[in-house]
């Protein structure tokens, strides 16, 4: 994912333990093989330069003044922000919508189940043990139906007496 978010060859080389030259080759090869990714990246940055912001699929804006900065390093950081924001922002939007839908569905059918916590792309729900399978099915159904994308959202639902046990 680092490539799609604009990772530099230096950072990639540090992350995977190769030379900067090898990291550059890896990035170049990836973008050559996945020309749609490269086109997407160029379009996102160019649109952000022109408008001053990027948007999520749900229309939320992230303004990026760094793209107009005279300092090269700050402009590069702005490009990375421009690449990251639509993807990470859309993921955050989807998760927020999922939380609202899961909470509403649980209140309607299983009021004794409580949405406790969100951690990245996970929701932690507390409920009586005897209804855990049914609650898990509701959570999974709601999370998978939250967005109509070209690639389906797949959710797993597990349960246990602790978060560790449910993993």
Short mmCIF file of N, CA, C and O in Angstrom, two decimals, residues 1-126:
data_model
loop_
_atom_site.label_atom_id
_atom_site.label_comp_id
_atom_site.label_asym_id
_atom_site.label_seq_id
_atom_site.Cartn_x
_atom_site.Cartn_y
_atom_site.Cartn_z
N UNK A 1 0.81 -1.20 0.00
CA UNK A 1 0.00 0.00 0.00
C UNK A 1 0.85 1.26 0.00
O UNK A 1 0.38 2.31 -0.40
N UNK A 2 2.07 1.14 0.44
CA UNK A 2 2.93 2.30 0.51
C UNK A 2 3.11 2.97 -0.84
O UNK A 2 3.18 4.19 -0.91
N UNK A 3 3.17 2.19 -1.89
CA UNK A 3 3.35 2.77 -3.23
C UNK A 3 2.15 3.63 -3.60
O UNK A 3 2.30 4.74 -4.09
N UNK A 4 0.96 3.15 -3.35
CA UNK A 4 -0.25 3.90 -3.67
C UNK A 4 -0.32 5.18 -2.84
O UNK A 4 -0.88 6.17 -3.28
N UNK A 5 0.27 5.16 -1.66
CA UNK A 5 0.27 6.34 -0.80
C UNK A 5 1.47 7.24 -1.07
O UNK A 5 1.71 8.19 -0.33
N UNK A 6 2.27 6.93 -2.10
CA UNK A 6 3.37 7.81 -2.49
C UNK A 6 4.65 7.60 -1.71
O UNK A 6 5.45 8.52 -1.57
N UNK A 7 4.88 6.40 -1.22
CA UNK A 7 6.11 6.12 -0.47
C UNK A 7 7.33 6.41 -1.35
O UNK A 7 7.32 6.17 -2.56
N UNK A 8 8.35 6.97 -0.73
CA UNK A 8 9.58 7.26 -1.48
C UNK A 8 10.44 5.99 -1.54
O UNK A 8 10.28 5.07 -0.75
N UNK A 9 11.38 5.99 -2.47
CA UNK A 9 12.29 4.84 -2.57
C UNK A 9 13.11 4.70 -1.29
O UNK A 9 13.41 3.59 -0.85
N UNK A 10 13.44 5.84 -0.67
CA UNK A 10 14.19 5.78 0.58
C UNK A 10 13.38 5.07 1.67
O UNK A 10 13.89 4.16 2.33
N UNK A 11 12.14 5.49 1.85
CA UNK A 11 11.30 4.88 2.89
C UNK A 11 11.04 3.41 2.60
O UNK A 11 11.08 2.57 3.51
N UNK A 12 10.77 3.08 1.34
CA UNK A 12 10.54 1.67 0.99
C UNK A 12 11.79 0.85 1.25
O UNK A 12 11.72 -0.26 1.78
N UNK A 13 12.95 1.38 0.89
CA UNK A 13 14.19 0.63 1.11
C UNK A 13 14.39 0.37 2.60
O UNK A 13 14.81 -0.72 2.99
N UNK A 14 14.07 1.36 3.44
CA UNK A 14 14.18 1.19 4.90
C UNK A 14 13.18 0.15 5.40
O UNK A 14 13.51 -0.67 6.24
N UNK A 15 11.95 0.21 4.88
CA UNK A 15 10.88 -0.68 5.34
C UNK A 15 11.15 -2.15 5.01
O UNK A 15 10.87 -3.03 5.82
N UNK A 16 11.68 -2.40 3.80
CA UNK A 16 11.83 -3.81 3.39
C UNK A 16 13.29 -4.28 3.37
O UNK A 16 13.56 -5.42 3.03
N UNK A 17 14.21 -3.40 3.75
CA UNK A 17 15.60 -3.80 3.91
C UNK A 17 16.35 -4.06 2.62
O UNK A 17 17.10 -5.03 2.51
N UNK A 18 16.13 -3.18 1.64
CA UNK A 18 16.87 -3.29 0.37
C UNK A 18 17.52 -1.94 0.08
O UNK A 18 17.25 -0.95 0.77
N UNK A 19 18.34 -1.90 -0.95
CA UNK A 19 18.97 -0.62 -1.31
C UNK A 19 17.93 0.31 -1.92
O UNK A 19 16.86 -0.12 -2.36
N UNK A 20 18.27 1.59 -1.95
CA UNK A 20 17.36 2.57 -2.57
C UNK A 20 17.17 2.25 -4.05
O UNK A 20 16.07 2.41 -4.59
N UNK A 21 18.22 1.80 -4.70
CA UNK A 21 18.14 1.44 -6.12
C UNK A 21 17.13 0.30 -6.31
O UNK A 21 16.28 0.37 -7.20
N UNK A 22 17.22 -0.73 -5.46
CA UNK A 22 16.28 -1.85 -5.57
C UNK A 22 14.84 -1.40 -5.27
O UNK A 22 13.90 -1.84 -5.94
N UNK A 23 14.69 -0.52 -4.29
CA UNK A 23 13.37 -0.02 -3.96
C UNK A 23 12.79 0.77 -5.12
O UNK A 23 11.60 0.62 -5.45
N UNK A 24 13.62 1.59 -5.77
CA UNK A 24 13.15 2.35 -6.94
C UNK A 24 12.72 1.41 -8.06
O UNK A 24 11.70 1.62 -8.71
N UNK A 25 13.52 0.37 -8.29
CA UNK A 25 13.16 -0.62 -9.31
C UNK A 25 11.82 -1.28 -8.98
O UNK A 25 11.01 -1.51 -9.87
N UNK A 26 11.63 -1.59 -7.71
CA UNK A 26 10.39 -2.23 -7.28
C UNK A 26 9.20 -1.31 -7.54
O UNK A 26 8.18 -1.73 -8.10
N UNK A 27 9.33 -0.04 -7.15
CA UNK A 27 8.26 0.94 -7.36
C UNK A 27 7.98 1.10 -8.84
O UNK A 27 6.83 1.05 -9.29
N UNK A 28 9.04 1.29 -9.63
CA UNK A 28 8.88 1.48 -11.08
C UNK A 28 8.22 0.26 -11.72
O UNK A 28 7.33 0.39 -12.57
N UNK A 29 8.63 -0.93 -11.32
CA UNK A 29 8.06 -2.16 -11.86
C UNK A 29 6.58 -2.29 -11.50
O UNK A 29 5.75 -2.65 -12.34
N UNK A 30 6.25 -1.98 -10.26
CA UNK A 30 4.87 -2.04 -9.81
C UNK A 30 3.99 -1.10 -10.64
O UNK A 30 2.94 -1.49 -11.14
N UNK A 31 4.45 0.14 -10.79
CA UNK A 31 3.67 1.13 -11.53
C UNK A 31 3.59 0.80 -13.02
O UNK A 31 2.61 1.13 -13.69
N UNK A 32 4.61 0.14 -13.55
CA UNK A 32 4.59 -0.29 -14.95
C UNK A 32 3.57 -1.42 -15.14
O UNK A 32 2.84 -1.44 -16.13
N UNK A 33 3.53 -2.34 -14.19
CA UNK A 33 2.60 -3.47 -14.28
C UNK A 33 1.15 -3.08 -13.99
O UNK A 33 0.23 -3.71 -14.49
N UNK A 34 0.97 -2.07 -13.16
CA UNK A 34 -0.37 -1.63 -12.79
C UNK A 34 -0.56 -0.19 -13.23
O UNK A 34 -0.58 0.74 -12.43
N UNK A 35 -0.70 -0.03 -14.54
CA UNK A 35 -0.78 1.31 -15.13
C UNK A 35 -1.99 2.10 -14.62
O UNK A 35 -1.94 3.32 -14.53
N UNK A 36 -3.06 1.41 -14.27
CA UNK A 36 -4.23 2.08 -13.71
C UNK A 36 -3.92 2.74 -12.38
O UNK A 36 -4.44 3.83 -12.07
N UNK A 37 -3.08 2.12 -11.59
CA UNK A 37 -2.67 2.70 -10.30
C UNK A 37 -1.87 3.97 -10.55
O UNK A 37 -2.10 5.00 -9.93
N UNK A 38 -0.95 3.89 -11.49
CA UNK A 38 -0.13 5.05 -11.82
C UNK A 38 -1.00 6.20 -12.32
O UNK A 38 -0.82 7.36 -11.91
N UNK A 39 -1.95 5.91 -13.20
CA UNK A 39 -2.84 6.94 -13.73
C UNK A 39 -3.69 7.54 -12.62
O UNK A 39 -3.88 8.77 -12.56
N UNK A 40 -4.19 6.69 -11.72
CA UNK A 40 -4.98 7.17 -10.58
C UNK A 40 -4.15 8.12 -9.73
O UNK A 40 -4.62 9.19 -9.34
N UNK A 41 -2.92 7.72 -9.44
CA UNK A 41 -2.06 8.54 -8.59
C UNK A 41 -1.80 9.91 -9.22
O UNK A 41 -1.89 10.94 -8.54
N UNK A 42 -1.49 9.92 -10.51
CA UNK A 42 -1.24 11.19 -11.19
C UNK A 42 -2.48 12.07 -11.20
O UNK A 42 -2.41 13.28 -10.98
N UNK A 43 -3.64 11.46 -11.45
CA UNK A 43 -4.89 12.21 -11.50
C UNK A 43 -5.25 12.81 -10.14
O UNK A 43 -5.65 13.98 -10.05
N UNK A 44 -5.08 12.03 -9.08
CA UNK A 44 -5.39 12.52 -7.73
C UNK A 44 -4.53 13.72 -7.38
O UNK A 44 -5.03 14.74 -6.89
N UNK A 45 -3.23 13.61 -7.63
CA UNK A 45 -2.32 14.71 -7.29
C UNK A 45 -2.62 15.94 -8.14
O UNK A 45 -2.67 17.07 -7.63
N UNK A 46 -2.84 15.73 -9.42
CA UNK A 46 -3.13 16.87 -10.31
C UNK A 46 -4.43 17.56 -9.91
O UNK A 46 -4.49 18.80 -9.85
N UNK A 47 -5.47 16.79 -9.62
CA UNK A 47 -6.74 17.38 -9.18
C UNK A 47 -6.56 18.15 -7.88
O UNK A 47 -7.14 19.22 -7.70
N UNK A 48 -5.77 17.60 -6.97
CA UNK A 48 -5.53 18.27 -5.69
C UNK A 48 -4.76 19.57 -5.90
O UNK A 48 -5.04 20.58 -5.23
N UNK A 49 -3.79 19.56 -6.80
CA UNK A 49 -3.04 20.79 -7.10
C UNK A 49 -3.99 21.87 -7.64
O UNK A 49 -3.89 23.04 -7.27
N UNK A 50 -4.89 21.46 -8.53
CA UNK A 50 -5.80 22.42 -9.16
C UNK A 50 -6.86 22.95 -8.20
O UNK A 50 -7.19 24.12 -8.23
N UNK A 51 -7.39 22.08 -7.35
CA UNK A 51 -8.49 22.49 -6.48
C UNK A 51 -8.03 22.88 -5.07
O UNK A 51 -8.75 23.58 -4.37
N UNK A 52 -6.86 22.37 -4.67
CA UNK A 52 -6.38 22.63 -3.32
C UNK A 52 -6.82 21.60 -2.30
O UNK A 52 -6.53 21.73 -1.12
N UNK A 53 -7.54 20.58 -2.75
CA UNK A 53 -8.03 19.55 -1.83
C UNK A 53 -8.28 18.24 -2.56
O UNK A 53 -8.32 18.19 -3.79
N UNK A 54 -8.44 17.18 -1.77
CA UNK A 54 -8.90 15.90 -2.29
C UNK A 54 -10.22 15.59 -1.60
O UNK A 54 -10.59 16.21 -0.60
N UNK A 55 -10.96 14.63 -2.16
CA UNK A 55 -12.23 14.25 -1.56
C UNK A 55 -12.31 12.73 -1.42
O UNK A 55 -11.68 11.99 -2.16
N UNK A 56 -13.10 12.32 -0.45
CA UNK A 56 -13.39 10.89 -0.30
C UNK A 56 -14.54 10.55 -1.23
O UNK A 56 -15.16 11.44 -1.84
N UNK A 57 -14.85 9.27 -1.35
CA UNK A 57 -15.99 8.86 -2.18
C UNK A 57 -17.30 9.45 -1.66
O UNK A 57 -18.27 9.56 -2.40
N UNK A 58 -17.31 9.84 -0.40
CA UNK A 58 -18.51 10.41 0.21
C UNK A 58 -18.51 11.93 0.21
O UNK A 58 -19.36 12.56 0.82
N UNK A 59 -17.50 12.53 -0.45
CA UNK A 59 -17.48 13.98 -0.63
C UNK A 59 -16.79 14.78 0.46
O UNK A 59 -16.76 16.00 0.40
N UNK A 60 -16.24 14.11 1.45
CA UNK A 60 -15.52 14.84 2.51
C UNK A 60 -14.20 15.35 1.95
O UNK A 60 -13.48 14.63 1.29
N UNK A 61 -13.89 16.61 2.22
CA UNK A 61 -12.69 17.24 1.67
C UNK A 61 -11.53 17.26 2.66
O UNK A 61 -11.72 17.41 3.84
N UNK A 62 -10.33 17.15 2.09
CA UNK A 62 -9.08 17.32 2.86
C UNK A 62 -8.29 18.38 2.10
O UNK A 62 -7.81 18.13 0.98
N UNK A 63 -8.19 19.57 2.68
CA UNK A 63 -7.44 20.65 2.04
C UNK A 63 -5.94 20.40 2.22
O UNK A 63 -5.51 19.93 3.28
N UNK A 64 -5.16 20.72 1.18
CA UNK A 64 -3.73 20.41 1.19
C UNK A 64 -2.94 21.64 0.72
O UNK A 64 -2.49 21.72 -0.41
N UNK A 65 -2.73 22.60 1.61
CA UNK A 65 -1.98 23.80 1.22
C UNK A 65 -0.51 23.49 0.92
O UNK A 65 0.15 24.27 0.22
N UNK A 66 0.00 22.36 1.42
CA UNK A 66 1.40 22.00 1.18
C UNK A 66 1.72 21.87 -0.31
O UNK A 66 2.87 22.03 -0.71
N UNK A 67 0.72 21.57 -1.12
CA UNK A 67 0.96 21.40 -2.56
C UNK A 67 1.43 22.68 -3.25
O UNK A 67 2.04 22.62 -4.31
N UNK A 68 1.16 23.82 -2.65
CA UNK A 68 1.56 25.11 -3.23
C UNK A 68 2.81 25.68 -2.54
O UNK A 68 3.24 26.78 -2.87
N UNK A 69 3.37 24.95 -1.59
CA UNK A 69 4.51 25.46 -0.84
C UNK A 69 5.74 25.55 -1.72
O UNK A 69 5.93 24.73 -2.61
N UNK A 70 6.58 26.54 -1.48
CA UNK A 70 7.81 26.69 -2.26
C UNK A 70 8.89 25.69 -1.82
O UNK A 70 9.83 25.44 -2.56
N UNK A 71 8.74 25.12 -0.63
CA UNK A 71 9.69 24.14 -0.12
C UNK A 71 9.40 22.78 -0.76
O UNK A 71 8.30 22.24 -0.62
N UNK A 72 10.40 22.23 -1.44
CA UNK A 72 10.25 20.95 -2.15
C UNK A 72 9.76 19.83 -1.24
O UNK A 72 8.86 19.07 -1.59
N UNK A 73 10.37 19.72 -0.05
CA UNK A 73 10.00 18.64 0.86
C UNK A 73 8.54 18.75 1.32
O UNK A 73 7.85 17.74 1.45
N UNK A 74 8.09 19.98 1.55
CA UNK A 74 6.69 20.16 1.94
C UNK A 74 5.74 19.87 0.79
O UNK A 74 4.65 19.32 0.99
N UNK A 75 6.15 20.22 -0.45
CA UNK A 75 5.32 19.88 -1.62
C UNK A 75 5.21 18.37 -1.77
O UNK A 75 4.14 17.84 -2.06
N UNK A 76 6.34 17.66 -1.59
CA UNK A 76 6.34 16.19 -1.67
C UNK A 76 5.43 15.60 -0.60
O UNK A 76 4.69 14.65 -0.86
N UNK A 77 5.49 16.16 0.60
CA UNK A 77 4.60 15.70 1.67
C UNK A 77 3.15 15.93 1.27
O UNK A 77 2.28 15.08 1.51
N UNK A 78 2.88 17.07 0.64
CA UNK A 78 1.53 17.37 0.15
C UNK A 78 1.05 16.35 -0.87
O UNK A 78 -0.11 15.94 -0.86
N UNK A 79 1.96 15.91 -1.74
CA UNK A 79 1.58 14.89 -2.73
C UNK A 79 1.23 13.57 -2.03
O UNK A 79 0.28 12.89 -2.41
N UNK A 80 2.01 13.22 -1.01
CA UNK A 80 1.71 11.99 -0.27
C UNK A 80 0.37 12.10 0.45
O UNK A 80 -0.42 11.16 0.48
N UNK A 81 0.09 13.28 1.00
CA UNK A 81 -1.21 13.51 1.65
C UNK A 81 -2.32 13.38 0.62
O UNK A 81 -3.35 12.76 0.88
N UNK A 82 -2.10 13.97 -0.56
CA UNK A 82 -3.12 13.92 -1.62
C UNK A 82 -3.41 12.48 -2.04
O UNK A 82 -4.56 12.14 -2.32
N UNK A 83 -2.39 11.65 -2.07
CA UNK A 83 -2.58 10.25 -2.45
C UNK A 83 -3.26 9.46 -1.34
O UNK A 83 -4.10 8.60 -1.60
N UNK A 84 -2.91 9.75 -0.12
CA UNK A 84 -3.40 8.99 1.02
C UNK A 84 -4.84 9.36 1.39
O UNK A 84 -5.64 8.48 1.71
N UNK A 85 -5.16 10.63 1.36
CA UNK A 85 -6.43 11.11 1.90
C UNK A 85 -7.67 10.49 1.27
O UNK A 85 -8.59 10.11 1.99
N UNK A 86 -7.77 10.38 -0.06
CA UNK A 86 -9.00 9.80 -0.61
C UNK A 86 -9.21 8.33 -0.21
O UNK A 86 -10.33 7.90 0.04
N UNK A 87 -8.12 7.58 -0.10
CA UNK A 87 -8.22 6.16 0.23
C UNK A 87 -8.49 5.99 1.72
O UNK A 87 -9.46 5.35 2.13
N UNK A 88 -7.61 6.55 2.54
CA UNK A 88 -7.78 6.41 3.99
C UNK A 88 -9.05 7.14 4.46
O UNK A 88 -9.74 6.66 5.35
N UNK A 89 -9.32 8.27 3.87
CA UNK A 89 -10.52 9.03 4.25
C UNK A 89 -11.79 8.28 3.91
O UNK A 89 -12.75 8.26 4.69
N UNK A 90 -11.82 7.65 2.73
CA UNK A 90 -12.99 6.85 2.35
C UNK A 90 -13.13 5.66 3.28
O UNK A 90 -14.25 5.32 3.71
N UNK A 91 -12.02 5.03 3.64
CA UNK A 91 -12.08 3.91 4.59
C UNK A 91 -12.65 4.39 5.93
O UNK A 91 -13.48 3.69 6.54
N UNK A 92 -12.24 5.56 6.38
CA UNK A 92 -12.76 6.11 7.63
C UNK A 92 -14.25 6.41 7.51
O UNK A 92 -15.03 6.12 8.43
N UNK A 93 -14.66 6.98 6.38
CA UNK A 93 -16.09 7.25 6.16
C UNK A 93 -16.90 5.97 6.20
O UNK A 93 -17.96 5.91 6.83
N UNK A 94 -16.41 4.94 5.53
CA UNK A 94 -17.10 3.65 5.51
C UNK A 94 -17.23 3.10 6.93
O UNK A 94 -18.29 2.60 7.32
N UNK A 95 -16.17 3.20 7.69
CA UNK A 95 -16.19 2.67 9.06
C UNK A 95 -17.18 3.44 9.92
O UNK A 95 -17.90 2.85 10.73
N UNK A 96 -17.23 4.75 9.77
CA UNK A 96 -18.19 5.55 10.54
C UNK A 96 -19.62 5.17 10.20
O UNK A 96 -20.48 5.03 11.08
N UNK A 97 -19.90 4.99 8.92
CA UNK A 97 -21.24 4.59 8.49
C UNK A 97 -21.55 3.19 9.03
O UNK A 97 -22.67 2.93 9.51
N UNK A 98 -20.58 2.30 8.97
CA UNK A 98 -20.77 0.93 9.48
C UNK A 98 -21.11 0.97 10.97
O UNK A 98 -22.01 0.25 11.43
N UNK A 99 -20.41 1.79 11.72
CA UNK A 99 -20.68 1.89 13.16
C UNK A 99 -22.11 2.34 13.41
O UNK A 99 -22.81 1.77 14.27
N UNK A 100 -22.57 3.33 12.68
CA UNK A 100 -23.94 3.81 12.86
C UNK A 100 -24.96 2.73 12.49
O UNK A 100 -25.95 2.54 13.21
N UNK A 101 -24.71 2.04 11.40
CA UNK A 101 -25.66 1.01 10.96
C UNK A 101 -25.66 -0.20 11.89
O UNK A 101 -26.72 -0.76 12.19
N UNK A 102 -24.49 -0.61 12.33
CA UNK A 102 -24.41 -1.73 13.27
C UNK A 102 -25.12 -1.36 14.56
O UNK A 102 -25.92 -2.14 15.09
N UNK A 103 -24.86 -0.17 15.07
CA UNK A 103 -25.49 0.26 16.31
C UNK A 103 -27.01 0.28 16.17
O UNK A 103 -27.73 -0.23 17.05
N UNK A 104 -27.52 0.82 15.07
CA UNK A 104 -28.98 0.87 14.86
C UNK A 104 -29.57 -0.54 14.75
O UNK A 104 -30.63 -0.82 15.33
N UNK A 105 -28.89 -1.41 14.02
CA UNK A 105 -29.39 -2.78 13.86
C UNK A 105 -29.39 -3.54 15.19
O UNK A 105 -30.34 -4.28 15.48
N UNK A 106 -28.36 -3.33 15.98
CA UNK A 106 -28.30 -4.00 17.28
C UNK A 106 -29.38 -3.46 18.21
O UNK A 106 -30.05 -4.24 18.91
N UNK A 107 -29.57 -2.16 18.23
CA UNK A 107 -30.61 -1.56 19.10
C UNK A 107 -31.98 -2.10 18.73
O UNK A 107 -32.82 -2.33 19.60
N UNK A 108 -32.22 -2.30 17.42
CA UNK A 108 -33.52 -2.76 16.96
C UNK A 108 -33.78 -4.22 17.29
O UNK A 108 -34.90 -4.59 17.68
N UNK A 109 -32.77 -5.06 17.14
CA UNK A 109 -33.00 -6.51 17.27
C UNK A 109 -32.41 -7.11 18.54
O UNK A 109 -32.96 -8.05 19.11
N UNK A 110 -31.29 -6.60 18.98
CA UNK A 110 -30.60 -7.13 20.16
C UNK A 110 -30.18 -5.98 21.07
O UNK A 110 -29.00 -5.64 21.16
N UNK A 111 -31.14 -5.36 21.76
CA UNK A 111 -30.79 -4.19 22.59
C UNK A 111 -29.82 -4.50 23.71
O UNK A 111 -29.16 -3.59 24.22
N UNK A 112 -29.68 -5.76 24.08
CA UNK A 112 -28.72 -6.11 25.13
C UNK A 112 -27.29 -6.16 24.59
O UNK A 112 -26.33 -6.25 25.37
N UNK A 113 -27.11 -6.10 23.28
CA UNK A 113 -25.78 -6.04 22.66
C UNK A 113 -25.35 -4.58 22.56
O UNK A 113 -26.13 -3.72 22.18
N UNK A 114 -24.11 -4.31 22.91
CA UNK A 114 -23.60 -2.94 22.91
C UNK A 114 -22.34 -2.83 22.07
O UNK A 114 -21.40 -3.59 22.24
N UNK A 115 -22.35 -1.86 21.18
CA UNK A 115 -21.15 -1.53 20.40
C UNK A 115 -20.21 -0.79 21.35
O UNK A 115 -20.54 0.29 21.83
N UNK A 116 -19.06 -1.39 21.63
CA UNK A 116 -18.14 -0.82 22.63
C UNK A 116 -17.01 0.00 22.04
O UNK A 116 -16.63 1.04 22.58
N UNK A 117 -16.43 -0.48 20.94
CA UNK A 117 -15.16 0.07 20.52
C UNK A 117 -14.93 -0.18 19.04
O UNK A 117 -15.36 -1.21 18.50
N UNK A 118 -14.26 0.76 18.41
CA UNK A 118 -13.80 0.59 17.04
C UNK A 118 -12.28 0.68 17.06
O UNK A 118 -11.72 1.59 17.66
N UNK A 119 -11.62 -0.29 16.44
CA UNK A 119 -10.16 -0.29 16.32
C UNK A 119 -9.86 -0.53 14.83
O UNK A 119 -10.09 -1.62 14.33
N UNK A 120 -9.39 0.50 14.16
CA UNK A 120 -9.11 0.44 12.72
C UNK A 120 -10.35 -0.04 11.97
O UNK A 120 -11.32 0.70 11.87
N UNK A 121 -10.34 -1.26 11.46
CA UNK A 121 -11.49 -1.77 10.71
C UNK A 121 -12.27 -2.83 11.49
O UNK A 121 -12.99 -3.62 10.91
N UNK A 122 -12.13 -2.81 12.80
CA UNK A 122 -12.83 -3.78 13.65
C UNK A 122 -13.80 -3.08 14.57
O UNK A 122 -13.54 -1.97 15.03
N UNK A 123 -14.92 -3.76 14.83
CA UNK A 123 -15.87 -3.31 15.83
C UNK A 123 -15.92 -4.34 16.93
O UNK A 123 -15.98 -5.54 16.67
N UNK A 124 -15.89 -3.86 18.16
CA UNK A 124 -15.98 -4.74 19.32
C UNK A 124 -17.38 -4.55 19.91
O UNK A 124 -17.78 -3.43 20.24
N UNK A 125 -18.10 -5.66 20.02
CA UNK A 125 -19.46 -5.65 20.53
C UNK A 125 -19.52 -6.56 21.75
O UNK A 125 -18.95 -7.65 21.75
N UNK A 126 -20.22 -6.11 22.76
CA UNK A 126 -20.42 -6.92 23.96
C UNK A 126 -21.87 -7.37 23.98
O UNK A 126 -22.79 -6.57 23.77
#
